[in-house]
PDB file of C-alpha atoms in Angstrom:
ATOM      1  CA  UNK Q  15     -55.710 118.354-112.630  1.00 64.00           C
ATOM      2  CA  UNK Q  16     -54.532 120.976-110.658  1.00 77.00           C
ATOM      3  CA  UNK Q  17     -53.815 124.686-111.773  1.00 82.00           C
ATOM      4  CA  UNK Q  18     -51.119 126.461-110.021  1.00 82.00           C
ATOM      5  CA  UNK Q  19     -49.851 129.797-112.127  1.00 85.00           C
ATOM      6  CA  UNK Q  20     -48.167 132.832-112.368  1.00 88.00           C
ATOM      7  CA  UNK Q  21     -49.203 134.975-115.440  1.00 91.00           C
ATOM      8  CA  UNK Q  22     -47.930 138.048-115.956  1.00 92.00           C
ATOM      9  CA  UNK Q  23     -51.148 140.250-116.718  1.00 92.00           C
ATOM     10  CA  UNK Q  24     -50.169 143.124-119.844  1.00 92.00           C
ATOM     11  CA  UNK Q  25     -52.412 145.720-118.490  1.00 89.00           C
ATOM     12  CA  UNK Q  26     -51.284 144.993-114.699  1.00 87.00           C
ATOM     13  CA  UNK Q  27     -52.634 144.134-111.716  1.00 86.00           C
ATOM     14  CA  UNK Q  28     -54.296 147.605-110.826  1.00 85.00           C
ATOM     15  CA  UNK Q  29     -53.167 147.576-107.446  1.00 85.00           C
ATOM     16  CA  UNK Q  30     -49.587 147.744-104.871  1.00 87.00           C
ATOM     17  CA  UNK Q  31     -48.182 144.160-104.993  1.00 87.00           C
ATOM     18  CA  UNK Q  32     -45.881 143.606-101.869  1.00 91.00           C
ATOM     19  CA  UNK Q  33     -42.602 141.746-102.989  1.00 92.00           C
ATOM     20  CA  UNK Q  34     -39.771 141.307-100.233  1.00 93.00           C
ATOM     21  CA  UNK Q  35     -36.502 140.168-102.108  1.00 93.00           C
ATOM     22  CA  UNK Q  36     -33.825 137.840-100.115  1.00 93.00           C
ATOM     23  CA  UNK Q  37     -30.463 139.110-101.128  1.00 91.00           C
ATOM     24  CA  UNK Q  38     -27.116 139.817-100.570  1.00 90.00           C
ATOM     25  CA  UNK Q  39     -24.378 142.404-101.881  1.00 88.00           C
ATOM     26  CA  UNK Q  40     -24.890 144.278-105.203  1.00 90.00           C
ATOM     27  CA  UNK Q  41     -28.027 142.290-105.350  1.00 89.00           C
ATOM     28  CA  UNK Q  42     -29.777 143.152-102.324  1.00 88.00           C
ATOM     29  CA  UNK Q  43     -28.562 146.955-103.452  1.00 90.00           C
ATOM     30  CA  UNK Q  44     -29.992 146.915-107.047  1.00 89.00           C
ATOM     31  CA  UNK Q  45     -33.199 145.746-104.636  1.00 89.00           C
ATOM     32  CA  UNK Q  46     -33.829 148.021-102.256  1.00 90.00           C
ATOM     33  CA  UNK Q  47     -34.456 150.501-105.100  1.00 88.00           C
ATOM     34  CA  UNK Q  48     -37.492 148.921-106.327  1.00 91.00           C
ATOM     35  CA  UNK Q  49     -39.060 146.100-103.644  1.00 89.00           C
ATOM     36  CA  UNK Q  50     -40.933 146.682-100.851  1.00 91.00           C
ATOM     37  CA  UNK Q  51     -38.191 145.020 -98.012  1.00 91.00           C
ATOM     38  CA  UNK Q  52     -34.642 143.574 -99.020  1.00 92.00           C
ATOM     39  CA  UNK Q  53     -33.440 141.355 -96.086  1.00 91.00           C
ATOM     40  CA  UNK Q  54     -30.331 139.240 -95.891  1.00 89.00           C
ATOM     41  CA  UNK Q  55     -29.109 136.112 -94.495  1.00 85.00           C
ATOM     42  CA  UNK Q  56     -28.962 137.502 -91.163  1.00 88.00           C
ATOM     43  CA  UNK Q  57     -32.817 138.697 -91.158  1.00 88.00           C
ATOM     44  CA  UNK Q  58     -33.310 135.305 -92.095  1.00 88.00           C
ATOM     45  CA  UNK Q  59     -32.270 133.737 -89.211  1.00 88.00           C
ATOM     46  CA  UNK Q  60     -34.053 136.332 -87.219  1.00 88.00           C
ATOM     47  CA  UNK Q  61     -36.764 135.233 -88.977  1.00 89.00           C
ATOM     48  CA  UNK Q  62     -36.404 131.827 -88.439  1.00 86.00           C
ATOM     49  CA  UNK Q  63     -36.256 132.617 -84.374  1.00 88.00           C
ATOM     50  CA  UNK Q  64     -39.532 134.212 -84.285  1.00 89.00           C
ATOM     51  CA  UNK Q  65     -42.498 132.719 -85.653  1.00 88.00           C
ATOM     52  CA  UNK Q  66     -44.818 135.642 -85.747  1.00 91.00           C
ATOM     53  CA  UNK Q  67     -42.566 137.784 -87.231  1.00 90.00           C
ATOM     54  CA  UNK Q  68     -42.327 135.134 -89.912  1.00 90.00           C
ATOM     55  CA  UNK Q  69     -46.270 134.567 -90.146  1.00 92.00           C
ATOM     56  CA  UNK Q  70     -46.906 138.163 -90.493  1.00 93.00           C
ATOM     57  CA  UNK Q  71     -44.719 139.026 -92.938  1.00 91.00           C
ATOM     58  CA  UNK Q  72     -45.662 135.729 -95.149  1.00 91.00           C
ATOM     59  CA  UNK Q  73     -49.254 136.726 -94.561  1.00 92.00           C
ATOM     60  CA  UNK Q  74     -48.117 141.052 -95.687  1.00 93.00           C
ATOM     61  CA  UNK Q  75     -46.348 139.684 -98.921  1.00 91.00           C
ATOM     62  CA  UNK Q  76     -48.027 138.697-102.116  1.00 90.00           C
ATOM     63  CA  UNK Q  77     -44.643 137.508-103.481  1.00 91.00           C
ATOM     64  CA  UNK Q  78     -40.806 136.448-102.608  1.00 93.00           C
ATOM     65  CA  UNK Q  79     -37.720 136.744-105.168  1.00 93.00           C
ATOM     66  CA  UNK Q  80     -34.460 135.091-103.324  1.00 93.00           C
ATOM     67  CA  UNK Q  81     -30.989 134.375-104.706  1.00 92.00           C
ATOM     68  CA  UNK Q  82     -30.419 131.013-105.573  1.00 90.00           C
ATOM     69  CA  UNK Q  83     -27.656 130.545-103.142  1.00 90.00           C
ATOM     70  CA  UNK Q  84     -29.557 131.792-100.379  1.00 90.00           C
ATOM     71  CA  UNK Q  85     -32.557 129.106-101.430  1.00 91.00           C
ATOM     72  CA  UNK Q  86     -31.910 126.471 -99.235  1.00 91.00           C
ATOM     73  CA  UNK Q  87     -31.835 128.807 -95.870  1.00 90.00           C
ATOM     74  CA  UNK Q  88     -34.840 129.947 -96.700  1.00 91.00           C
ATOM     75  CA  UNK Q  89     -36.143 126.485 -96.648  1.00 89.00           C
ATOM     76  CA  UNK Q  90     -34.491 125.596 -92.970  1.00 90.00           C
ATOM     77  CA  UNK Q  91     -35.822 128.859 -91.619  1.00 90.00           C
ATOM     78  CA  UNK Q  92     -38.658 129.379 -93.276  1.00 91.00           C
ATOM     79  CA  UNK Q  93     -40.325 126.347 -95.289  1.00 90.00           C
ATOM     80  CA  UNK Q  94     -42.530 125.810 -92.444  1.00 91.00           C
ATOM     81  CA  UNK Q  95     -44.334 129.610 -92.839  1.00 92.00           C
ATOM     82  CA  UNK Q  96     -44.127 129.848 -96.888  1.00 90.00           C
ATOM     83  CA  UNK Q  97     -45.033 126.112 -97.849  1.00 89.00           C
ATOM     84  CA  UNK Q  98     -47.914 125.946 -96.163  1.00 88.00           C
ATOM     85  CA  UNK Q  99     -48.689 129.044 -98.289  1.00 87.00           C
ATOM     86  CA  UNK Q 100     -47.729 128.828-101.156  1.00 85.00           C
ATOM     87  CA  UNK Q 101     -45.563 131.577-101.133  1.00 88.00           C
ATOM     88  CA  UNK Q 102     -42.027 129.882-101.204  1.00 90.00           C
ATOM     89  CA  UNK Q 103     -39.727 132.678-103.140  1.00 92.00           C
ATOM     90  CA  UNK Q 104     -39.130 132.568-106.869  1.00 90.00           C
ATOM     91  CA  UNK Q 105     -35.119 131.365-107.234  1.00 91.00           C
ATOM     92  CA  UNK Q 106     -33.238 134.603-108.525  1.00 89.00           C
ATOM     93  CA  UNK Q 107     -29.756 132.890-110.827  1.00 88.00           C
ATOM     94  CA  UNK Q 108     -26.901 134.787-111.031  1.00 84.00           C
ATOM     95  CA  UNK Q 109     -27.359 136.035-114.176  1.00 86.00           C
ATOM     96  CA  UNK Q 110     -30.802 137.151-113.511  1.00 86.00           C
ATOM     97  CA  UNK Q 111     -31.735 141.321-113.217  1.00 89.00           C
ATOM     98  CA  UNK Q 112     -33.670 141.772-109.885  1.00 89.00           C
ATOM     99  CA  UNK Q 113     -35.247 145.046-110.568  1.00 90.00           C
ATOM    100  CA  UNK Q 114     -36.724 143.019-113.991  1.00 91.00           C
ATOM    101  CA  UNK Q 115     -37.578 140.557-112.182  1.00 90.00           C
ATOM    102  CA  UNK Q 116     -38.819 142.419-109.496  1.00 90.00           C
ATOM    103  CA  UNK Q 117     -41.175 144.583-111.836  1.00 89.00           C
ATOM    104  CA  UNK Q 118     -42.818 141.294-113.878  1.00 89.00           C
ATOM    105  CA  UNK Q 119     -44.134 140.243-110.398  1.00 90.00           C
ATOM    106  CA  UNK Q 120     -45.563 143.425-109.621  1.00 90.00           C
ATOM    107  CA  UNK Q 121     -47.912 142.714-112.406  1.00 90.00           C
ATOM    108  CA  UNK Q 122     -48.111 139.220-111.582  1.00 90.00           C
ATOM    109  CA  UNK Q 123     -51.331 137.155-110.084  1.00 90.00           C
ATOM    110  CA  UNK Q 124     -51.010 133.473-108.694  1.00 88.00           C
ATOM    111  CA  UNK Q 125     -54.196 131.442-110.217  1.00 88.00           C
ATOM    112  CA  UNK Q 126     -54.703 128.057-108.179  1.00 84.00           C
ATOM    113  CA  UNK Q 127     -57.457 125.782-107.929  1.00 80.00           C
ATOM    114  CA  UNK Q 128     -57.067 123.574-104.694  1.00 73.00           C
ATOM    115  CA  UNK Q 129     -59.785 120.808-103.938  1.00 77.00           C
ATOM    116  CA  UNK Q 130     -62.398 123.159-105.682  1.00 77.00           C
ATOM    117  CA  UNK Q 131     -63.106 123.375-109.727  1.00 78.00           C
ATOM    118  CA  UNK Q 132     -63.183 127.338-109.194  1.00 82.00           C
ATOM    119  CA  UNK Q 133     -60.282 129.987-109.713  1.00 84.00           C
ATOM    120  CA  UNK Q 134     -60.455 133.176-108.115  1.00 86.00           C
ATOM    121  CA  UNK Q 135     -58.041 135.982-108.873  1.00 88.00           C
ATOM    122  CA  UNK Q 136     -57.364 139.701-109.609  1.00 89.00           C
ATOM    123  CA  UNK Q 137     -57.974 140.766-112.922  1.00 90.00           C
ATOM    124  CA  UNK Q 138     -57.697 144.605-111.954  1.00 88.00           C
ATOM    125  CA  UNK Q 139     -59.036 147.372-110.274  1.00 88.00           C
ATOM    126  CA  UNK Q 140     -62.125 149.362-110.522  1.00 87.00           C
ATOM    127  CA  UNK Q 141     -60.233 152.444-111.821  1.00 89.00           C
ATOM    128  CA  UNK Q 142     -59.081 150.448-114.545  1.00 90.00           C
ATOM    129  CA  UNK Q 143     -60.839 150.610-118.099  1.00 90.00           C
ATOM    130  CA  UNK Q 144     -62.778 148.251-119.321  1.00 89.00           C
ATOM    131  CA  UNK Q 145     -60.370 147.037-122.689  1.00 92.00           C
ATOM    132  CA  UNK Q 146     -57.476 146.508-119.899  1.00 92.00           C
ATOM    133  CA  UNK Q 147     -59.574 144.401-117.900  1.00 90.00           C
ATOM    134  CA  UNK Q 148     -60.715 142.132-120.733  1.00 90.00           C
ATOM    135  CA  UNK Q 149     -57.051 142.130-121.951  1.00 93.00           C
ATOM    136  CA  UNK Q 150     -56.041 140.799-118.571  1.00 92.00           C
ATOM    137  CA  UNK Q 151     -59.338 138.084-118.508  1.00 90.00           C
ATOM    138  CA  UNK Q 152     -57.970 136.756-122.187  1.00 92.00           C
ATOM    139  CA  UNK Q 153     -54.430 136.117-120.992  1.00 93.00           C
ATOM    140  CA  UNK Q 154     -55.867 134.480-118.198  1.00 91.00           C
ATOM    141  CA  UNK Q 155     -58.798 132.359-119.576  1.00 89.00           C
ATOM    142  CA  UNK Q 156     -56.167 131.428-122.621  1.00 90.00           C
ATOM    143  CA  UNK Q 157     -53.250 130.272-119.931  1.00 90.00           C
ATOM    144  CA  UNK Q 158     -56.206 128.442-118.156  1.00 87.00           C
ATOM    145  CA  UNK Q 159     -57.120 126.645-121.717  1.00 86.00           C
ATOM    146  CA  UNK Q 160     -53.458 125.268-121.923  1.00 87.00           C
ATOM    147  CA  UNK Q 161     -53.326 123.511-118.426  1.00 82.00           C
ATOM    148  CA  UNK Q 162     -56.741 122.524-118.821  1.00 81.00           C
ATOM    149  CA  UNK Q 163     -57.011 119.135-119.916  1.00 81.00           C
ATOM    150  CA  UNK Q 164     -59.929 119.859-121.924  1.00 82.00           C
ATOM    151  CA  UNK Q 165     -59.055 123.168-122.615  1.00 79.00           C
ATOM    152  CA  UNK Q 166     -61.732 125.770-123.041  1.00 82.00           C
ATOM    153  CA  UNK Q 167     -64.622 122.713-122.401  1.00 83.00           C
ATOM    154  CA  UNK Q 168     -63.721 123.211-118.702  1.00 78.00           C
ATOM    155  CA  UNK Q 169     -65.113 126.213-117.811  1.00 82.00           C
ATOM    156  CA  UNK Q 170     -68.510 126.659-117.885  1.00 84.00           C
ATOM    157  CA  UNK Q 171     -68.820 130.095-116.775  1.00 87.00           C
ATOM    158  CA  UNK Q 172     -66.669 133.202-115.969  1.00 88.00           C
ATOM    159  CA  UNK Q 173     -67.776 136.152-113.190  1.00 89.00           C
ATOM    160  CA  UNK Q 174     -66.108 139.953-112.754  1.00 90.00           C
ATOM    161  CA  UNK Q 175     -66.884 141.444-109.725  1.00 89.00           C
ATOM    162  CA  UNK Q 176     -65.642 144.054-107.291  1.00 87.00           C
ATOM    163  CA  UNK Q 177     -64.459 143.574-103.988  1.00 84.00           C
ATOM    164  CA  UNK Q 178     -67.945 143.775-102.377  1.00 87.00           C
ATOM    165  CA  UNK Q 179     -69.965 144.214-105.334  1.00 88.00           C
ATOM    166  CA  UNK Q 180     -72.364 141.915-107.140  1.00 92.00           C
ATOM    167  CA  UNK Q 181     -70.842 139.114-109.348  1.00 91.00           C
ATOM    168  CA  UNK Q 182     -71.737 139.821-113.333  1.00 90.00           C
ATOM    169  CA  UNK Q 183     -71.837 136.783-115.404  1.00 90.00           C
ATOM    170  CA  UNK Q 184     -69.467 137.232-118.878  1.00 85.00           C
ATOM    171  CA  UNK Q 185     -70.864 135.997-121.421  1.00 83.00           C
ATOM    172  CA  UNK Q 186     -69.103 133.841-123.548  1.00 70.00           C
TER     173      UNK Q 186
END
């Protein structure tokens, strides 16, 4: 049973999230007022000509928004940098709004467990008060029960902790 989410936290993430949008036309201008980098099909194939480039910028970016149409370029120039990652964009339809979209993932966090029974993710930042951050942990914990197969029976214990402080147990 693997978990592999986006939730959209209420009280936000409590920190910049990086979000480069693939676009073109009134798109990719609607864009540029609100992501972080708006490049078009011909960055792409930049992209796809120079692997580092590539790497770093899939390794600078928490998330990707692309147009639809653009989807399956992304996928001959860069499937081999994103997959791996995780980080393949989120398809953008033509009736979609980009800066809406654009502003639910900056209070987005990606939850996934991978060979391990453990989730880590950001629930907020240590500026944040303590009702936001509990709001955020319920949304989580209750999107976790849902996938779960055994709902809240599979976890046995929750931890908050700071970047490099000490882990505090929650107590149930």
């Amino acid at each position: 049973n693997r978990v592999d989410e986006s939730i959209v936290l209420p009280s936000g993430t409590g920190q910049d999230t990086r979000i480069v949008v693939f676009a073109e036309g009134e798109t990719a201008l609607r864009a540029e007022d609100i992501a972080d980098e708006v490049l078009d099909g011909e960055d792409l194939e930049d992209l796809g000509d120079d692997d580092n480039a590539a790497k770093d910028l899939a390794d600078e970016t928490d998330f990707f928004i692309a147009e639809a149409n653009l989807m399956q370029d992304i996928g001959r120039y860069l499937g081999t940098v994103l997959g791996p990652r995780g980080k393949m964009p989120t398809p953008l339809q033509p009736d979609d709004d980009v800066v809406e979209t654009v502003d639910r993932m900056k209070n987005t966090v990606q939850v996934r467990s991978g060979e391990r029974r453990t989730f880590h993710t950001r629930v907020g930042a240590e500026d944040m008060d303590a009702d936001a951050i509990a709001d955020n942990i319920d949304v989580i914990l209750r999107r976790l029960f849902t996938d779960l197969e055994k709902g809240p029976q599979n976890i046995d214990s929750v931890y908050v902790k700071t970047t490099m402080g000490p882990a505090v147990e929650v107590p149930a």
